[in-house]
mmCIF file of C-alpha atoms in Angstrom:
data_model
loop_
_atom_site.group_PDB
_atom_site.id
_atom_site.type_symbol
_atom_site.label_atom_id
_atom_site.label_comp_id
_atom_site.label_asym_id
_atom_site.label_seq_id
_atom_site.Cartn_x
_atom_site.Cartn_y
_atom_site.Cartn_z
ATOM 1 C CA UNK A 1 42.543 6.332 14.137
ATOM 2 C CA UNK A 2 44.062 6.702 10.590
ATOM 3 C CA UNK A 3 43.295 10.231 9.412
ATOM 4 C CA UNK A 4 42.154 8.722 5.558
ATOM 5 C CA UNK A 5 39.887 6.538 7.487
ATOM 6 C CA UNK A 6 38.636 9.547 10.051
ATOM 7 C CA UNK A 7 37.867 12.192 6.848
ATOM 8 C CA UNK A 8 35.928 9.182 5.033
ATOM 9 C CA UNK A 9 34.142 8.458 8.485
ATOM 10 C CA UNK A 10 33.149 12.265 8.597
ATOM 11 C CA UNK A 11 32.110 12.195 5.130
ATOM 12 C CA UNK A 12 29.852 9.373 5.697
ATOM 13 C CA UNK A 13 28.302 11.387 8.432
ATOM 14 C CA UNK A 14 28.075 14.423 6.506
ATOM 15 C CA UNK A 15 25.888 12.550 4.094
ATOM 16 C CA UNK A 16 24.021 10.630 6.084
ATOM 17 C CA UNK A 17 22.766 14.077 7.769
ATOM 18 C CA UNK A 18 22.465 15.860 4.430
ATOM 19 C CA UNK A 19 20.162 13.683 2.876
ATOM 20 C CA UNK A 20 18.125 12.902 6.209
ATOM 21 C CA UNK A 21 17.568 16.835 6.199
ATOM 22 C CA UNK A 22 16.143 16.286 2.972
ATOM 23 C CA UNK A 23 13.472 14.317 4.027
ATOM 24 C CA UNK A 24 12.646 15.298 7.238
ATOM 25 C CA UNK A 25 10.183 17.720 8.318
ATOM 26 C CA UNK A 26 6.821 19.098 9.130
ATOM 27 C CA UNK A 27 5.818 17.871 5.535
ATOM 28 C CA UNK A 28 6.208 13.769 5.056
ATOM 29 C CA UNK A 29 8.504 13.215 1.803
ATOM 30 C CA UNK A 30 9.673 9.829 1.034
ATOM 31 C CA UNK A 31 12.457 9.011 -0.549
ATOM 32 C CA UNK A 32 10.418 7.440 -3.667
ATOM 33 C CA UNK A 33 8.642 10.830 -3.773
ATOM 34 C CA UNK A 34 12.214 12.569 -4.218
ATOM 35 C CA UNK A 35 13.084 9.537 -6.866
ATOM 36 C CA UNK A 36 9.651 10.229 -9.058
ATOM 37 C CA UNK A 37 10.367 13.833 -9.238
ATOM 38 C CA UNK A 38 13.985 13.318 -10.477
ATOM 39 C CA UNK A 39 12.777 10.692 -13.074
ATOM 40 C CA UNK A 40 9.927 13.578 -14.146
ATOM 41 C CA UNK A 41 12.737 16.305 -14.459
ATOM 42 C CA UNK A 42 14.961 13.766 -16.631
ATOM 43 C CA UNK A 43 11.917 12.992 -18.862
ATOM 44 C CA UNK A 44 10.336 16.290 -19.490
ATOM 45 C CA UNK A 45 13.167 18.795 -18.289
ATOM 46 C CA UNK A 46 11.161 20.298 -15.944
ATOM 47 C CA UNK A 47 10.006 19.829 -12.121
ATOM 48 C CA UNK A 48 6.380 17.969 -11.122
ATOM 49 C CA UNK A 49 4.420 21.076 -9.702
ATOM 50 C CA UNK A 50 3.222 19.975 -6.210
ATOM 51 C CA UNK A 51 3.554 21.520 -3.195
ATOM 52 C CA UNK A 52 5.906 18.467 -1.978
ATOM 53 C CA UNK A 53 8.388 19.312 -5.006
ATOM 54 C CA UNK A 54 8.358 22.792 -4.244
ATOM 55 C CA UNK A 55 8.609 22.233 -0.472
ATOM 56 C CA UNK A 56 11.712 19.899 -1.399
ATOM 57 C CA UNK A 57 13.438 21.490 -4.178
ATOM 58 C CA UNK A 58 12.929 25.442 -3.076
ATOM 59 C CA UNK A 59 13.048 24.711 0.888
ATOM 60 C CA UNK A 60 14.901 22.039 2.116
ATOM 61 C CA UNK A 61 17.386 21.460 -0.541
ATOM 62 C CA UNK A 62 19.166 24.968 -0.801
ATOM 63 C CA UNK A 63 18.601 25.332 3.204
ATOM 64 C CA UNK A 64 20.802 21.952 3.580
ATOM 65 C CA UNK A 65 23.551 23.400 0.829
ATOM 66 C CA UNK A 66 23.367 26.411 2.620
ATOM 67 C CA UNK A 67 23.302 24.807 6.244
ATOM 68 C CA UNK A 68 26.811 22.741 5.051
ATOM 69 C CA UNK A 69 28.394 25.825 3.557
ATOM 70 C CA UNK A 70 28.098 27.673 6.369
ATOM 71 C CA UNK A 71 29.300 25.560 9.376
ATOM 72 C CA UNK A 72 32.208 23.990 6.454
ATOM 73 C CA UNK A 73 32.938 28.529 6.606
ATOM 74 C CA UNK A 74 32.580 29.001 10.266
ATOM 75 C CA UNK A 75 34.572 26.303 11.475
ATOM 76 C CA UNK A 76 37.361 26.364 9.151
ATOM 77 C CA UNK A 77 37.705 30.420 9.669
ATOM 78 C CA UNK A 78 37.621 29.719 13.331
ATOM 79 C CA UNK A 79 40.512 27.241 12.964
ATOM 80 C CA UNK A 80 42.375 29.995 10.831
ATOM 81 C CA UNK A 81 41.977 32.533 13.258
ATOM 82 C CA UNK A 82 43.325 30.336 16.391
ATOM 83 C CA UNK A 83 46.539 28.813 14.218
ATOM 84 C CA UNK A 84 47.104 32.926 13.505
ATOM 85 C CA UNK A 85 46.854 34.270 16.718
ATOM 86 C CA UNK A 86 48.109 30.630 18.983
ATOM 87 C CA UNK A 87 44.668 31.643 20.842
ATOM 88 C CA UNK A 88 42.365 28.057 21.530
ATOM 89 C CA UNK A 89 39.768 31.123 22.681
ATOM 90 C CA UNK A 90 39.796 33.170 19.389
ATOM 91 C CA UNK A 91 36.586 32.842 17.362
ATOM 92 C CA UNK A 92 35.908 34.041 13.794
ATOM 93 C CA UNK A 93 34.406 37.110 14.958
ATOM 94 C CA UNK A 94 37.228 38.680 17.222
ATOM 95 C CA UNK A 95 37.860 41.122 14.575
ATOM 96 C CA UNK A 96 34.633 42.897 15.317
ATOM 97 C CA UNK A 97 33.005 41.218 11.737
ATOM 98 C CA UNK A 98 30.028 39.538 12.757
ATOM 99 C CA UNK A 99 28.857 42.655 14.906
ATOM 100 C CA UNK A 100 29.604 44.656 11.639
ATOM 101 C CA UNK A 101 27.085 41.975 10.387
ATOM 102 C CA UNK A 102 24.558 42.616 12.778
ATOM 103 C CA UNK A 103 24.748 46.658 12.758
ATOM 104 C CA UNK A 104 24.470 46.196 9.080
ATOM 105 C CA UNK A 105 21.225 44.014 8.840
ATOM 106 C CA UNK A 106 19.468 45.791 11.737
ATOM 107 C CA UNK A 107 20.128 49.068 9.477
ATOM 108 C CA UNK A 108 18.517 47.429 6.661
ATOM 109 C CA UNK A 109 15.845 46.249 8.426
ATOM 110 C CA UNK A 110 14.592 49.403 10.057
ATOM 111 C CA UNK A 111 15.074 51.477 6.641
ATOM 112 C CA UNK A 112 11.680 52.473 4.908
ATOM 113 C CA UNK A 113 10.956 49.929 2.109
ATOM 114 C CA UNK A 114 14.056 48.291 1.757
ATOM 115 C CA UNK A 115 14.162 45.107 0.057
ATOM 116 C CA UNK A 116 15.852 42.256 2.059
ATOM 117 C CA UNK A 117 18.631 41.745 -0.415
ATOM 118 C CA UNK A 118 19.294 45.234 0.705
ATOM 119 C CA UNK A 119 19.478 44.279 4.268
ATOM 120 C CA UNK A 120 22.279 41.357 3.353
ATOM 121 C CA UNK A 121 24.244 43.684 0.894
ATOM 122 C CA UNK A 122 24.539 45.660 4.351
ATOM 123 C CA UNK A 123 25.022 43.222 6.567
ATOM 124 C CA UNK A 124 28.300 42.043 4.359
ATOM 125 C CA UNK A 125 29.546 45.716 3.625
ATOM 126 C CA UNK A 126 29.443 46.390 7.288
ATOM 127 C CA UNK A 127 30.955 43.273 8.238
ATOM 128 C CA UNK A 128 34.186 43.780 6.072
ATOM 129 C CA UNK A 129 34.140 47.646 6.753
ATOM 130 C CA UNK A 130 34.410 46.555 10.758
ATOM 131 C CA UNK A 131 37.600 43.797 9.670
ATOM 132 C CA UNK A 132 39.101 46.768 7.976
ATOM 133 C CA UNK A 133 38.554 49.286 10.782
ATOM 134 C CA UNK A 134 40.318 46.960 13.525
ATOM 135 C CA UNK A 135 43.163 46.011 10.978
ATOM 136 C CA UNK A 136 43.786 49.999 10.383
ATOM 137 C CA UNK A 137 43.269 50.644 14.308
ATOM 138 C CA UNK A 138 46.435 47.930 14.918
ATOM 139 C CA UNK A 139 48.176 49.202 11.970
ATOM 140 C CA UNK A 140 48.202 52.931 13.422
ATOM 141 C CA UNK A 141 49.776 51.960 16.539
ATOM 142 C CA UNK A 142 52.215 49.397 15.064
ATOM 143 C CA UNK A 143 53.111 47.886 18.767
ATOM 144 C CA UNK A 144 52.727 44.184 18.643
ATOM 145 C CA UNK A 145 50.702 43.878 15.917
ATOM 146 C CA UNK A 146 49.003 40.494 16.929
ATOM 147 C CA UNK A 147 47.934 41.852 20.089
ATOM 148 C CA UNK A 148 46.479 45.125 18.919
ATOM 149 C CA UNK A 149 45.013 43.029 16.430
ATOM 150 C CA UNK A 150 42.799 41.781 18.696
ATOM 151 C CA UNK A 151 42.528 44.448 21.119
ATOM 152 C CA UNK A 152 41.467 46.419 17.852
ATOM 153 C CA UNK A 153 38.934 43.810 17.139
ATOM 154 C CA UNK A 154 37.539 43.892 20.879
ATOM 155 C CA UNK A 155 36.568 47.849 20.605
ATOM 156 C CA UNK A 156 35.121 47.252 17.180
ATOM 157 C CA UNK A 157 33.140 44.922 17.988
ATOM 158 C CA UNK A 158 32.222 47.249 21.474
ATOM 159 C CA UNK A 159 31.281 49.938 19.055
ATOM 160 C CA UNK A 160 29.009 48.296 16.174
ATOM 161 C CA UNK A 161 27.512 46.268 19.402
ATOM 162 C CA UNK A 162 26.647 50.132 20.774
ATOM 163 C CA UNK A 163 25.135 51.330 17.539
ATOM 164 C CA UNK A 164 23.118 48.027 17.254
ATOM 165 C CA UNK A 165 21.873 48.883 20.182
ATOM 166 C CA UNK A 166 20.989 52.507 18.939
ATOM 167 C CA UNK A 167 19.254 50.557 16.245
ATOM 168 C CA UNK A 168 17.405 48.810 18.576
ATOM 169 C CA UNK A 169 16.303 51.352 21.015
ATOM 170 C CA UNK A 170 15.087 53.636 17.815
ATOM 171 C CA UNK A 171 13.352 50.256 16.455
ATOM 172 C CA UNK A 172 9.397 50.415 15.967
ATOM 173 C CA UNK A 173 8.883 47.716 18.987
ATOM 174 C CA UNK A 174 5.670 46.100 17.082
ATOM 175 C CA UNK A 175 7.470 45.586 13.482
ATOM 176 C CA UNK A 176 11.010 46.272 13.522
ATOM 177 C CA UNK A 177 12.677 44.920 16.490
ATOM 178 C CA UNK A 178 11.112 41.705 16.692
ATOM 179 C CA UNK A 179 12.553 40.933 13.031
ATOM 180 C CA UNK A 180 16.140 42.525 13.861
ATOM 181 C CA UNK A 181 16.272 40.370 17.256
ATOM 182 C CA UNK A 182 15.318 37.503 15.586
ATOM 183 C CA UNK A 183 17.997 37.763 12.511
ATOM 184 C CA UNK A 184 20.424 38.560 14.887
ATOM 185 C CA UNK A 185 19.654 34.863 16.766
ATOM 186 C CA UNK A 186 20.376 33.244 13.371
ATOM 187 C CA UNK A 187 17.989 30.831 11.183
ATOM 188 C CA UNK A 188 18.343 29.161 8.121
ATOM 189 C CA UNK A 189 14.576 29.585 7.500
ATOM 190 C CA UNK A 190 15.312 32.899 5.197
ATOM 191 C CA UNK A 191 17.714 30.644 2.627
ATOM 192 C CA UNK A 192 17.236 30.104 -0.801
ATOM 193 C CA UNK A 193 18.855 29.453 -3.897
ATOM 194 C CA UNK A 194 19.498 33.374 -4.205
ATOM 195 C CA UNK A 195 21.652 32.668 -0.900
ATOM 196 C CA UNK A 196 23.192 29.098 -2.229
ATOM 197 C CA UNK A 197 24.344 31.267 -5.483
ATOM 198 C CA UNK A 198 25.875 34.121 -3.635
ATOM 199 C CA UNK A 199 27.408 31.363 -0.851
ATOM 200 C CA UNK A 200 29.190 28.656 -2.542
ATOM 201 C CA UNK A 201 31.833 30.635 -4.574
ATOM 202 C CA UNK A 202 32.796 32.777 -1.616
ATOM 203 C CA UNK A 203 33.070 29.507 0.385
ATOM 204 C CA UNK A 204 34.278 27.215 -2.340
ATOM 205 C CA UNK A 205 37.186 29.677 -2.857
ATOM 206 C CA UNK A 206 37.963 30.175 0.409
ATOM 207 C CA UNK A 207 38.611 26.794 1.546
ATOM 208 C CA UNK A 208 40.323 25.666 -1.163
ATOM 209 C CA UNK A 209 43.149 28.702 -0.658
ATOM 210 C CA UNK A 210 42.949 27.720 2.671
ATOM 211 C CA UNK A 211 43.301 23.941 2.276
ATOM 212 C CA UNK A 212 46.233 24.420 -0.561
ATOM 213 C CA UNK A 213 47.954 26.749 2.364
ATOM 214 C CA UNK A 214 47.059 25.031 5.077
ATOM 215 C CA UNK A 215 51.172 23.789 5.770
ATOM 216 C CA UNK A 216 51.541 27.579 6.106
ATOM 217 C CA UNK A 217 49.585 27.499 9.224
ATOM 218 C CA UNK A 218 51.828 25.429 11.092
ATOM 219 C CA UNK A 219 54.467 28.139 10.295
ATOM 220 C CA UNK A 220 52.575 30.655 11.383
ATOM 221 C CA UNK A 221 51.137 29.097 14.648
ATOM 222 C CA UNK A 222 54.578 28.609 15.840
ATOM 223 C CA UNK A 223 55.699 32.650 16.040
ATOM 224 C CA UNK A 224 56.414 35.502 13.994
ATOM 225 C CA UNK A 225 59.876 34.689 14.879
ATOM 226 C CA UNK A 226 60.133 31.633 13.710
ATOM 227 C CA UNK A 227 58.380 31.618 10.863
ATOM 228 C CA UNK A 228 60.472 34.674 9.282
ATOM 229 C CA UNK A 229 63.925 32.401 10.202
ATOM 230 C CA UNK A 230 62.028 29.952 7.775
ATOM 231 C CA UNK A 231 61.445 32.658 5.113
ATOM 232 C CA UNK A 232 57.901 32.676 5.511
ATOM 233 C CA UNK A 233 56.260 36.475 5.893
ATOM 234 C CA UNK A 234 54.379 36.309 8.537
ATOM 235 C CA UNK A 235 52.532 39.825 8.259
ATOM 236 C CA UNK A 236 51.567 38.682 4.054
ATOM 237 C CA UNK A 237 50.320 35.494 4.849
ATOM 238 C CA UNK A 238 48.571 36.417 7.653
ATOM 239 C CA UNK A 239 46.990 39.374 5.821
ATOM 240 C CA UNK A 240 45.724 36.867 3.194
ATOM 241 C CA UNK A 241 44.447 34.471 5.896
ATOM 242 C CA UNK A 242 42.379 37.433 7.866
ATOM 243 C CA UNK A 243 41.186 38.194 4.508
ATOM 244 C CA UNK A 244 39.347 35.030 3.536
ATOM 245 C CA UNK A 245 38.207 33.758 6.449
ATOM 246 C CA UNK A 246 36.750 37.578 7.124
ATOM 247 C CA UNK A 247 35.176 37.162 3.621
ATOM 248 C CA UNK A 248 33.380 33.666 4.344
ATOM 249 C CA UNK A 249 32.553 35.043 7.947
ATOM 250 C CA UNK A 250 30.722 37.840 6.829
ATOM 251 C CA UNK A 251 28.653 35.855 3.546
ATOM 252 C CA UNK A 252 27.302 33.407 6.332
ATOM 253 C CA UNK A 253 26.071 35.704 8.993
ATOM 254 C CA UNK A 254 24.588 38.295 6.110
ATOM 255 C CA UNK A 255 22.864 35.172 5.145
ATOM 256 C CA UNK A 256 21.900 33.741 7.836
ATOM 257 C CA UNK A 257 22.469 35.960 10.891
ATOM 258 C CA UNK A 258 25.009 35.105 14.142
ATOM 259 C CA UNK A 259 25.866 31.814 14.693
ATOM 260 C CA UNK A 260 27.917 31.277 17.813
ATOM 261 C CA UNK A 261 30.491 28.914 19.049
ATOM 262 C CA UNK A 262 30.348 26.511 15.621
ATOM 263 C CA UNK A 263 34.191 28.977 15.144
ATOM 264 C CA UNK A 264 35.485 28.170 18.653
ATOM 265 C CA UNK A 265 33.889 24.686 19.570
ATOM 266 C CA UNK A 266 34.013 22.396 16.100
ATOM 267 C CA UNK A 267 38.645 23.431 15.923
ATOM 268 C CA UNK A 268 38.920 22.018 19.143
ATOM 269 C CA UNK A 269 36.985 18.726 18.168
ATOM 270 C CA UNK A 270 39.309 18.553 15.124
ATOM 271 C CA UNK A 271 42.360 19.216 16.938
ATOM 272 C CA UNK A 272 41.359 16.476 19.403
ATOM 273 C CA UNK A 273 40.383 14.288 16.920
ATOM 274 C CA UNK A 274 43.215 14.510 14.334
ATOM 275 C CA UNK A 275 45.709 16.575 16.748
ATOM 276 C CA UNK A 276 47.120 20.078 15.558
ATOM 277 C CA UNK A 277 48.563 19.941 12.492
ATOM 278 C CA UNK A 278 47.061 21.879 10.201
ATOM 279 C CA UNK A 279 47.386 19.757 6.869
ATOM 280 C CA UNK A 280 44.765 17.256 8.532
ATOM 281 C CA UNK A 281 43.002 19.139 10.953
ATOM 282 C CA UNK A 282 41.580 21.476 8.259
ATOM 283 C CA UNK A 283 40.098 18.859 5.933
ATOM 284 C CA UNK A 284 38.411 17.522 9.328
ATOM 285 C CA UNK A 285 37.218 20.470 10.853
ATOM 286 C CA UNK A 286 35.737 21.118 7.469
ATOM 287 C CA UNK A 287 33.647 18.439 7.807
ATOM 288 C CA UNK A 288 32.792 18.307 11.365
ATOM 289 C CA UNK A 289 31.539 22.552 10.646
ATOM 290 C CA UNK A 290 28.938 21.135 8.258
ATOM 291 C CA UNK A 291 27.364 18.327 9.809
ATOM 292 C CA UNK A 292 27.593 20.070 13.067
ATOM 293 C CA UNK A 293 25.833 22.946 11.595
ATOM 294 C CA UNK A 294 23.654 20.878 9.598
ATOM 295 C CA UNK A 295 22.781 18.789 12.801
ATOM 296 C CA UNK A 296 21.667 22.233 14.701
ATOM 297 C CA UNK A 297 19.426 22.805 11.641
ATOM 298 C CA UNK A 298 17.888 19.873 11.409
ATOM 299 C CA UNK A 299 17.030 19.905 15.138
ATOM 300 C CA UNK A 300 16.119 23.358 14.815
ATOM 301 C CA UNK A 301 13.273 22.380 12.574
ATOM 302 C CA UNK A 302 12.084 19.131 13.888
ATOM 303 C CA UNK A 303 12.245 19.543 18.005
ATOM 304 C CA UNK A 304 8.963 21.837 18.043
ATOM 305 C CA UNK A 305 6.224 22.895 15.730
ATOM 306 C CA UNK A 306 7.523 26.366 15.833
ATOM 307 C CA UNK A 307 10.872 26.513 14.314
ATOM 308 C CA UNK A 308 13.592 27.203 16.940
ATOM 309 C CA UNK A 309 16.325 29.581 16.213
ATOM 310 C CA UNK A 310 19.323 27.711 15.383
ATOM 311 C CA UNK A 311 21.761 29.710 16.865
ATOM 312 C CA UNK A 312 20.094 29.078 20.504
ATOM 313 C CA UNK A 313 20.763 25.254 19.481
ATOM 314 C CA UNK A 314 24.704 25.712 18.765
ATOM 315 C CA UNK A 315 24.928 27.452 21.674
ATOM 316 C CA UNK A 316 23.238 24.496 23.991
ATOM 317 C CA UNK A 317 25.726 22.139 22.124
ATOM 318 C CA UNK A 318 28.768 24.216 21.909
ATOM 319 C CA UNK A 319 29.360 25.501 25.367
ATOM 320 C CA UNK A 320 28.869 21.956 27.389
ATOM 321 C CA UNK A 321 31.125 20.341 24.971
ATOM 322 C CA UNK A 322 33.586 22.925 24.914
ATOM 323 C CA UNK A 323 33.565 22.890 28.592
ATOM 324 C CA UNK A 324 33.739 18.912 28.051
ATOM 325 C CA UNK A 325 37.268 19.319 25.753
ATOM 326 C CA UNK A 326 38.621 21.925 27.695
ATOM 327 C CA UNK A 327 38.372 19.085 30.845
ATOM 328 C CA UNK A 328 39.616 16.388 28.837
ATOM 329 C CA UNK A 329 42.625 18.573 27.328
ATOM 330 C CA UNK A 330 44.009 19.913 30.615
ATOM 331 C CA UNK A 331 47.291 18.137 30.252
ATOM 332 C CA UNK A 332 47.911 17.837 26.432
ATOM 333 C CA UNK A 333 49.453 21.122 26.077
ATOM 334 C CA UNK A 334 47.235 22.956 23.361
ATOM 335 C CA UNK A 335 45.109 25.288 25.969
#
């Protein structure tokens, strides 16, 4: 398939889903509701109060923004992180960030009186603070650098996931640990405009220094060796690449908690899709992150009266497909 004609496919599809999250849900909201309300707003300059607008315009719109920022985040940082280390198994948290993300909400969360933005400026701070601890772990022993990377990464993550733990076992078990179990499954329930706000530029800015660089990545993903003998700097660029997709990986989950295998499963798609060249794979995988995500959300909210933790729906999806692509790629060289 032409790749112009698979990105405006995917766009299509991205759309669609957007706007079908918009009026789908435990409340009925038609689309001539929706129309009304804008008409009102253009009129007067403010919304119709009703619980429908407010439902709409306060719930369901910033949850889809925020639903299509991050799976666009995940998915792209997961592609990043497997053209870096020529790993089809490396996810966006192999650095040990979204377990600095988890330590760092659960902390919030069992602190007396703390606010919940206090609980996501945490959950971030924590999240960097474990991308910086594996990158100085790998730096101090200076032996392969990609591999200690992730060897780094792997007893970060070991540690943070002991002192959530900690967290856990000190947790009141009536008040505490049910809410730090539950943000650690990931939900988009929790997302406002607040979230949209502190989202977009961190996303926004990260995929389009990604997407400008993107050629770089096909550099990179062929060797250290290789790429120096065509005057790239391998340990600059990917510095810089570790560093934004860390960033956009730690916004999403202190907004919206873990969400798994969106990082590992939705590259794979791309790359099967568009094959592995980075200048089009990235614009697709992109794409395929937010409806995917989007999709899980949507589900999520629609399947059972009681909203389902999205994370437990990604994971359903993800691992059968993967297992589906991994199948279906035996022989074509990229696993």
């Amino acid at each position: 398939m032409n790749d112009q004609k698979t990105l405006w496919i995917l766009g299509a599809i991205l759309v669609l889903l957007f706007f079908l999250s918009l009026f789908t849900g435990q409340m009925h909201i038609s689309f001539a509701d929706a129309a009304g309300w804008i008409r009102h707003w253009i009129a007067q300059g403010n919304l119709e109060p009703s619980p429908k607008s407010l439902v709409f315009f306060d719930v369901r719109l910033p949850r889809s923004l925020t639903a299509v920022l991050g799976g666009t985040g995940l998915a792209v940082s997961g592609a990043v992180y497997q053209g870096l280390f020529r790993n089809p198994l490396v996810s966006p948290d192999i650095l040990g960030v979204s377990a600095g993300c988890a330590f760092g909400a659960a902390l919030g969360l069992i602190l007396p009186g703390s606010p919940f933005g206090i609980v996501r400026v945490l959950s971030f701070t924590f999240g960097l603070s474990a991308v910086g601890l594996a990158a100085g772990i790998a730096r101090a022993v200076a032996v392969r650098p990609v591999l200690v990377l992730i060897l780094a990464g792997l007893v970060v993550t070991s540690m943070f996931n002991a002192l959530l733990m900690v967290l856990k076992y000190t947790a009141d078990p009536y008040s505490q640990l049910p809410a730090i179990v539950f943000w650690v499954m990931g939900s988009m329930h929790r997302c406002s405009w607040a979230d949209v706000r502190l989202i977009a530029p961190v996303i926004l800015m990260g995929l389009s220094l990604v997407h400008l660089l993107r050629f770089k990545l096909n550099i990179l993903s062929l060797g250290e060796v290789q790429a120096t003998s065509l005057g790239l700097n391998p340990r600059g660029y990917r510095i810089f690449f570790i560093s934004i997709s860390s960033l956009m990986v730690a916004v999403i989950v202190s907004a919206c908690g873990q969400i798994g295998w969106i990082g590992l499963v939705i590259p794979h798609m791309a790359r099967t899709l568009s094959g592995p060249d980075h200048r089009v794979m990235i614009p697709v995988t992109a794409l395929m992150g937010g409806a995917f995500l989007l999709a899980a959300d949507l589900a999520a909210r629609s399947l059972t009266a009681a909203e389902l933790p999205v994370s437990i729906l990604t994971a359903m999806a993800g691992g059968p497909v993967f297992a589906y692509l991994l199948y279906q790629n035996r022989a074509r060289g990229w696993i």
